[in-house]
C-alpha positions as a LaTeX table, in Angstrom:
\begin{tabular}{lrrr}
\hline
Residue & $x$ (\AA) & $y$ (\AA) & $z$ (\AA) \\
\hline
Met1 & 0.18 & 0.12 & 0.15 \\
Thr2 & 2.75 & 2.51 & 0.91 \\
Val3 & 4.49 & 1.74 & $-2.19$ \\
Phe4 & 1.53 & 2.13 & $-4.43$ \\
Asn5 & 0.17 & 5.42 & $-2.89$ \\
Val6 & 4.02 & 6.68 & $-3.44$ \\
Ile7 & 3.80 & 6.21 & $-6.66$ \\
Ile8 & 0.22 & 7.54 & $-7.41$ \\
Thr9 & 1.58 & 10.82 & $-4.92$ \\
Val10 & 4.51 & 11.28 & $-7.25$ \\
Ala11 & 2.46 & 10.70 & $-10.28$ \\
Glu12 & $-0.04$ & 13.09 & $-9.26$ \\
Ile13 & 2.04 & 16.04 & $-8.34$ \\
Ile14 & 4.18 & 16.40 & $-11.63$ \\
Gly15 & 0.63 & 15.28 & $-13.49$ \\
Gly16 & $-0.96$ & 18.37 & $-11.57$ \\
Leu17 & 2.00 & 20.55 & $-12.30$ \\
Ile18 & 1.91 & 19.99 & $-15.49$ \\
Ser19 & $-2.04$ & 19.88 & $-16.15$ \\
Gly20 & $-2.18$ & 22.90 & $-14.06$ \\
Ser21 & $-4.94$ & 21.07 & $-11.97$ \\
Leu22 & $-5.60$ & 21.60 & $-8.68$ \\
Ala23 & $-8.12$ & 18.14 & $-7.60$ \\
Leu24 & $-5.27$ & 16.46 & $-9.07$ \\
Leu25 & $-2.50$ & 18.18 & $-6.94$ \\
Ser26 & $-5.35$ & 17.76 & $-3.89$ \\
Asp27 & $-5.46$ & 14.30 & $-4.89$ \\
Ala28 & $-1.68$ & 13.93 & $-4.51$ \\
Leu29 & $-2.02$ & 15.11 & $-1.36$ \\
His30 & $-4.48$ & 13.36 & 0.39 \\
Asn31 & $-2.61$ & 10.49 & $-1.08$ \\
Leu32 & 0.44 & 11.62 & 0.62 \\
Ser33 & $-1.52$ & 12.42 & 3.94 \\
Asp34 & $-2.07$ & 8.59 & 3.30 \\
Val35 & 1.48 & 7.40 & 2.87 \\
Ile36 & 2.23 & 9.31 & 6.55 \\
Ser37 & $-1.06$ & 7.28 & 7.78 \\
Ile38 & 0.43 & 3.82 & 6.82 \\
Val39 & 3.62 & 4.59 & 8.16 \\
Leu40 & 1.96 & 5.85 & 11.63 \\
Ala41 & $-0.83$ & 3.30 & 11.56 \\
Phe42 & 2.39 & 0.45 & 10.75 \\
Val43 & 4.82 & 1.60 & 14.06 \\
Ala44 & 2.18 & 1.85 & 16.33 \\
Asn45 & 0.72 & $-1.69$ & 14.97 \\
Leu46 & 4.09 & $-3.34$ & 16.05 \\
Ile47 & 4.37 & $-1.20$ & 19.32 \\
Ser48 & 0.86 & $-2.01$ & 20.32 \\
Lys49 & 2.38 & $-5.75$ & 20.16 \\
Lys50 & 5.11 & $-5.07$ & 23.04 \\
Gln51 & 4.62 & $-6.95$ & 26.14 \\
Lys52 & 3.09 & $-4.84$ & 29.27 \\
Asp53 & 5.98 & $-3.41$ & 31.70 \\
Arg54 & 6.45 & $-1.46$ & 34.69 \\
His55 & 5.96 & 1.80 & 32.81 \\
Lys56 & 2.83 & 0.75 & 30.81 \\
Thr57 & 1.40 & $-1.82$ & 33.27 \\
Phe58 & $-2.42$ & $-1.99$ & 30.96 \\
Gly59 & 0.40 & $-2.31$ & 27.33 \\
Tyr60 & 0.65 & $-0.31$ & 24.56 \\
Lys61 & $-2.52$ & $-1.60$ & 22.33 \\
Arg62 & $-3.46$ & 2.34 & 22.88 \\
Ala63 & $-0.43$ & 3.43 & 20.46 \\
Glu64 & $-2.88$ & 2.18 & 17.94 \\
Thr65 & $-6.05$ & 4.71 & 18.95 \\
Leu66 & $-3.48$ & 7.51 & 19.41 \\
Ala67 & $-2.39$ & 7.49 & 15.98 \\
Ala68 & $-5.65$ & 6.72 & 14.77 \\
Tyr69 & $-6.21$ & 10.22 & 16.56 \\
Thr70 & $-3.48$ & 12.15 & 15.04 \\
Asn71 & $-3.95$ & 10.65 & 11.25 \\
Gly72 & $-7.81$ & 12.75 & 12.28 \\
Leu73 & $-6.69$ & 15.45 & 12.79 \\
Phe74 & $-3.88$ & 14.88 & 10.15 \\
Leu75 & $-6.69$ & 15.07 & 7.84 \\
Leu76 & $-8.49$ & 18.10 & 9.16 \\
Ile77 & $-5.71$ & 20.43 & 8.20 \\
Ile78 & $-5.51$ & 18.41 & 4.63 \\
Ser79 & $-9.43$ & 19.33 & 4.13 \\
Ile80 & $-9.28$ & 23.03 & 5.21 \\
Tyr81 & $-5.97$ & 23.19 & 2.80 \\
Leu82 & $-8.01$ & 22.16 & 0.02 \\
Phe83 & $-11.18$ & 24.06 & 0.27 \\
Ile84 & $-9.31$ & 27.04 & 0.81 \\
Ser85 & $-7.01$ & 25.91 & $-2.28$ \\
Ala86 & $-10.85$ & 25.52 & $-4.15$ \\
Ile87 & $-11.98$ & 28.93 & $-3.17$ \\
Lys88 & $-8.92$ & 30.69 & $-4.20$ \\
Arg89 & $-9.31$ & 28.56 & $-7.50$ \\
Phe90 & $-12.66$ & 30.24 & $-7.93$ \\
Ala91 & $-11.88$ & 33.58 & $-7.55$ \\
Lys92 & $-8.73$ & 32.92 & $-10.60$ \\
Pro93 & $-9.69$ & 30.21 & $-12.80$ \\
Glu94 & $-6.57$ & 28.53 & $-14.50$ \\
Pro95 & $-6.47$ & 26.31 & $-17.96$ \\
Ile96 & $-6.41$ & 22.64 & $-17.87$ \\
Glu97 & $-4.63$ & 19.98 & $-19.81$ \\
Gly98 & $-7.56$ & 17.51 & $-19.27$ \\
Gln99 & $-5.56$ & 15.05 & $-21.57$ \\
Val100 & $-2.89$ & 14.70 & $-19.01$ \\
Met101 & $-5.14$ & 14.79 & $-16.33$ \\
Phe102 & $-7.37$ & 11.88 & $-17.48$ \\
Ile103 & $-3.92$ & 9.49 & $-17.79$ \\
Ile104 & $-2.59$ & 10.41 & $-14.71$ \\
Ser105 & $-6.19$ & 10.06 & $-12.36$ \\
Leu106 & $-6.40$ & 6.28 & $-14.21$ \\
Ile107 & $-3.06$ & 5.68 & $-12.71$ \\
Gly108 & $-4.52$ & 7.25 & $-9.05$ \\
Leu109 & $-7.68$ & 5.22 & $-10.06$ \\
Ala110 & $-5.87$ & 2.52 & $-10.15$ \\
Gly111 & $-3.55$ & 2.23 & $-7.16$ \\
Asn112 & $-5.90$ & 3.41 & $-4.78$ \\
Leu113 & $-8.64$ & 0.84 & $-5.27$ \\
Ile114 & $-6.44$ & $-1.67$ & $-4.95$ \\
Ser115 & $-5.25$ & $-0.02$ & $-1.81$ \\
Met116 & $-8.97$ & 0.08 & $-0.59$ \\
Leu117 & $-9.80$ & $-3.93$ & $-1.26$ \\
Leu118 & $-5.86$ & $-4.90$ & 0.80 \\
Leu119 & $-7.57$ & $-2.68$ & 3.47 \\
Gly120 & $-11.22$ & $-4.16$ & 3.58 \\
Lys121 & $-10.78$ & $-6.84$ & 6.17 \\
Gly122 & $-8.98$ & $-5.68$ & 8.35 \\
Ser123 & $-11.49$ & $-2.59$ & 8.78 \\
Lys124 & $-14.07$ & $-4.03$ & 10.12 \\
Glu125 & $-11.72$ & $-5.10$ & 13.03 \\
Asn126 & $-9.70$ & $-2.08$ & 13.99 \\
Leu127 & $-9.94$ & 1.44 & 14.44 \\
Asn128 & $-6.52$ & 2.48 & 13.06 \\
Ala129 & $-7.35$ & $-0.07$ & 9.74 \\
Arg130 & $-10.87$ & 1.80 & 9.62 \\
Ala131 & $-9.31$ & 5.23 & 9.63 \\
Leu132 & $-6.80$ & 4.37 & 7.13 \\
Phe133 & $-9.77$ & 2.37 & 4.94 \\
Leu134 & $-11.82$ & 5.19 & 4.88 \\
Asn135 & $-8.54$ & 7.08 & 3.76 \\
Met136 & $-8.37$ & 4.86 & 0.83 \\
Leu137 & $-12.20$ & 4.85 & $-0.14$ \\
Ser138 & $-12.22$ & 8.54 & $-0.08$ \\
Asp139 & $-9.33$ & 8.75 & $-2.07$ \\
Thr140 & $-11.03$ & 6.36 & $-4.68$ \\
Leu141 & $-14.25$ & 8.02 & $-5.06$ \\
Ser142 & $-12.35$ & 11.10 & $-5.16$ \\
Ser143 & $-10.41$ & 9.81 & $-8.42$ \\
Val144 & $-13.09$ & 8.74 & $-9.70$ \\
Ala145 & $-14.41$ & 12.47 & $-9.70$ \\
Val146 & $-10.93$ & 13.55 & $-11.50$ \\
Val147 & $-11.38$ & 11.44 & $-14.11$ \\
Val148 & $-14.84$ & 12.04 & $-14.86$ \\
Gly149 & $-13.75$ & 15.78 & $-14.49$ \\
Ser150 & $-10.45$ & 15.42 & $-17.02$ \\
Leu151 & $-13.22$ & 14.59 & $-19.71$ \\
Leu152 & $-15.42$ & 16.62 & $-18.89$ \\
Ile153 & $-12.54$ & 19.38 & $-19.05$ \\
Tyr154 & $-11.07$ & 17.78 & $-22.22$ \\
Tyr155 & $-14.02$ & 17.36 & $-24.03$ \\
Lys156 & $-16.36$ & 20.42 & $-22.84$ \\
Asn157 & $-13.62$ & 22.72 & $-21.99$ \\
Trp158 & $-15.39$ & 22.83 & $-18.15$ \\
Thr159 & $-12.94$ & 24.35 & $-16.32$ \\
Met160 & $-14.56$ & 25.17 & $-13.66$ \\
Ile161 & $-15.60$ & 21.77 & $-12.38$ \\
Asp162 & $-11.82$ & 21.64 & $-11.25$ \\
Pro163 & $-12.21$ & 23.47 & $-8.10$ \\
Ile164 & $-15.93$ & 22.15 & $-7.95$ \\
Leu165 & $-14.62$ & 18.34 & $-7.29$ \\
Thr166 & $-11.70$ & 19.97 & $-5.23$ \\
Met167 & $-14.42$ & 21.44 & $-3.00$ \\
Ala168 & $-16.40$ & 18.23 & $-2.69$ \\
Ala169 & $-12.99$ & 16.27 & $-1.94$ \\
Ala170 & $-12.49$ & 18.27 & 0.57 \\
Val171 & $-16.14$ & 18.63 & 2.17 \\
Phe172 & $-15.76$ & 14.36 & 2.16 \\
Leu173 & $-12.41$ & 14.44 & 3.58 \\
Leu174 & $-13.52$ & 16.98 & 6.57 \\
Lys175 & $-16.38$ & 14.45 & 7.31 \\
Glu176 & $-14.25$ & 11.42 & 7.23 \\
Ala177 & $-11.84$ & 13.35 & 9.71 \\
Val178 & $-14.73$ & 14.49 & 11.89 \\
Glu179 & $-15.29$ & 10.64 & 12.53 \\
Val180 & $-12.33$ & 9.09 & 13.06 \\
Thr181 & $-10.76$ & 12.24 & 15.73 \\
Arg182 & $-14.07$ & 11.44 & 17.14 \\
Asp183 & $-13.91$ & 8.08 & 17.62 \\
Ser184 & $-10.35$ & 8.24 & 18.51 \\
Ala185 & $-10.52$ & 10.32 & 20.94 \\
Asn186 & $-13.48$ & 8.83 & 22.75 \\
Val187 & $-11.68$ & 5.53 & 23.22 \\
Leu188 & $-9.07$ & 8.32 & 24.71 \\
Met189 & $-11.32$ & 9.89 & 26.92 \\
Glu190 & $-12.48$ & 6.44 & 28.25 \\
Thr191 & $-16.01$ & 7.13 & 26.56 \\
Asn192 & $-18.81$ & 4.95 & 27.58 \\
Pro193 & $-18.78$ & 2.86 & 24.51 \\
Asp194 & $-22.61$ & 3.26 & 24.48 \\
Leu195 & $-23.63$ & 0.73 & 27.23 \\
Asp196 & $-26.65$ & 0.06 & 28.95 \\
Leu197 & $-25.50$ & 1.34 & 32.70 \\
Glu198 & $-29.00$ & 0.39 & 33.68 \\
Ala199 & $-29.03$ & $-3.00$ & 32.05 \\
Ile200 & $-25.25$ & $-3.77$ & 33.19 \\
Glu201 & $-26.59$ & $-2.77$ & 36.81 \\
Gln202 & $-29.50$ & $-5.03$ & 36.50 \\
Ala203 & $-27.72$ & $-7.84$ & 35.59 \\
Val204 & $-25.39$ & $-7.90$ & 38.54 \\
Leu205 & $-27.90$ & $-7.23$ & 41.12 \\
Asp206 & $-29.17$ & $-10.60$ & 39.40 \\
Phe207 & $-27.32$ & $-12.21$ & 41.61 \\
Pro208 & $-28.64$ & $-12.90$ & 44.71 \\
Glu209 & $-26.02$ & $-11.95$ & 47.15 \\
Val210 & $-25.08$ & $-8.58$ & 45.55 \\
Lys211 & $-27.55$ & $-5.62$ & 47.11 \\
Gln212 & $-26.28$ & $-2.49$ & 45.12 \\
Leu213 & $-23.68$ & $-2.10$ & 42.70 \\
His214 & $-22.05$ & 1.82 & 42.98 \\
His215 & $-19.15$ & 3.59 & 41.82 \\
Leu216 & $-18.98$ & 2.16 & 38.02 \\
His217 & $-17.29$ & 2.82 & 35.12 \\
Val218 & $-17.34$ & 1.92 & 31.77 \\
Trp219 & $-14.35$ & 2.70 & 28.87 \\
Arg220 & $-12.61$ & 0.83 & 25.65 \\
Tyr221 & $-9.61$ & 0.79 & 26.50 \\
Ser222 & $-8.36$ & $-0.61$ & 22.71 \\
Asp223 & $-10.19$ & $-2.02$ & 19.70 \\
Asp224 & $-10.64$ & $-5.70$ & 21.53 \\
Thr225 & $-10.92$ & $-4.44$ & 25.02 \\
Ile226 & $-13.75$ & $-2.80$ & 26.65 \\
Met227 & $-13.21$ & $-2.37$ & 30.50 \\
Leu228 & $-15.71$ & $-1.80$ & 33.81 \\
Asp229 & $-14.73$ & $-1.39$ & 37.54 \\
Ala230 & $-17.52$ & $-1.04$ & 40.30 \\
His231 & $-17.99$ & $-1.62$ & 43.63 \\
Ile232 & $-20.75$ & $-4.33$ & 44.79 \\
Asn233 & $-21.93$ & $-4.24$ & 48.35 \\
Val234 & $-22.67$ & $-7.86$ & 49.91 \\
Asp235 & $-24.12$ & $-9.39$ & 52.95 \\
Ala236 & $-21.57$ & $-9.65$ & 55.94 \\
Ser237 & $-21.92$ & $-13.78$ & 56.03 \\
Val238 & $-20.53$ & $-13.90$ & 52.37 \\
Thr239 & $-17.36$ & $-15.73$ & 52.51 \\
Ala240 & $-13.88$ & $-14.76$ & 50.61 \\
Lys241 & $-14.54$ & $-18.02$ & 49.04 \\
Arg242 & $-17.95$ & $-17.30$ & 47.82 \\
Ile243 & $-16.77$ & $-13.51$ & 46.61 \\
Glu244 & $-13.94$ & $-14.83$ & 44.58 \\
Asp245 & $-16.23$ & $-17.30$ & 42.68 \\
Leu246 & $-19.28$ & $-14.58$ & 42.23 \\
Asp247 & $-16.71$ & $-12.22$ & 40.90 \\
Gln248 & $-16.08$ & $-14.71$ & 38.00 \\
Glu249 & $-19.45$ & $-15.48$ & 37.50 \\
Ile250 & $-20.35$ & $-11.60$ & 37.25 \\
Ala251 & $-17.72$ & $-11.39$ & 34.94 \\
Ser252 & $-19.32$ & $-14.24$ & 32.39 \\
Cys253 & $-22.13$ & $-12.73$ & 32.70 \\
Leu254 & $-21.20$ & $-9.46$ & 31.61 \\
Lys255 & $-18.78$ & $-11.16$ & 28.82 \\
Gln256 & $-21.83$ & $-12.84$ & 27.34 \\
Lys257 & $-24.61$ & $-10.11$ & 27.61 \\
Phe258 & $-22.14$ & $-7.02$ & 27.18 \\
Gly259 & $-19.02$ & $-7.84$ & 25.44 \\
Ile260 & $-16.89$ & $-6.45$ & 28.64 \\
Asn261 & $-14.12$ & $-8.48$ & 28.89 \\
His262 & $-12.11$ & $-6.82$ & 31.80 \\
Val263 & $-13.98$ & $-7.01$ & 34.71 \\
Thr264 & $-13.07$ & $-5.41$ & 38.02 \\
Leu265 & $-14.84$ & $-5.36$ & 41.35 \\
Gln266 & $-14.67$ & $-4.56$ & 44.84 \\
Ala267 & $-16.65$ & $-6.08$ & 47.53 \\
Glu268 & $-17.83$ & $-4.14$ & 50.14 \\
Cys269 & $-20.26$ & $-4.53$ & 53.01 \\
Ser270 & $-22.03$ & $-1.29$ & 54.72 \\
Arg271 & $-19.18$ & 1.28 & 53.10 \\
Gly272 & $-21.26$ & 2.99 & 49.82 \\
Leu273 & $-24.67$ & 2.13 & 50.55 \\
Asp274 & $-25.74$ & 5.67 & 50.03 \\
Glu275 & $-23.91$ & 5.84 & 46.85 \\
Asp276 & $-25.44$ & 6.49 & 43.47 \\
Leu277 & $-24.72$ & 4.33 & 40.56 \\
Leu278 & $-22.35$ & 7.15 & 38.87 \\
Ser279 & $-20.82$ & 8.66 & 42.08 \\
Thr280 & $-19.25$ & 11.80 & 41.95 \\
Asn281 & $-17.31$ & 11.77 & 45.72 \\
Gln282 & $-13.69$ & 10.90 & 45.27 \\
Glu283 & $-12.71$ & 7.48 & 45.36 \\
Asn284 & $-10.40$ & 5.88 & 47.50 \\
\hline
\end{tabular}
């Protein structure tokens, strides 16, 4: 993918300068951002496989989320730049070589399509891969638009289609950038991954030994890990052995019903009985 995108970027920069096409140059800039994104994703994937240590007791899985967030911010900058460039071209149109634009845009379309197909499967399982797949998808659609635009310029001399395509690409890229940045930021901010907290509470309270659930925290640590931390109140007569078994039973239930695969519970007798499900008090 990196090789494909480097070839596309170089070809489109040269073709854009020769033809005078802003749409081609914007596509080249988008592909350049893809090269940077791919390198970041590759490095982040290597880092994420490192074993946990004394400095990173949770491990390094969030390196991929951090890379996706960085990619999203970079895409935001690119989209704003393209939008401004398109507005300037509207104010000052320039002649465009439609034939050169057409040939180069076909090269870009082929490379982007192959890259998109390579990433298709992984995009369903990984946030970082999804960010890259969306990049490739937008590049492919942009390349299709540039091919069509080059034909309109060559046969109809409609040069205004060039900044129109650039602005459309900028808007699409902006939407994509906002989504990736938002999703990765939610992971980094330990946001609840759209789980029903009341349903979780009821699932835990269905165990007869549990009298109350409080200090509940649910967050997504990485693409494949959802974590839960909470306090439960039980009778003083419940043995330590039963609490240990209860922890395992609750964890199994939460994984089956909600996909939560890392559960930490603190058993208490009377402390916290006056606390809400989401306590705003400082915890010990």
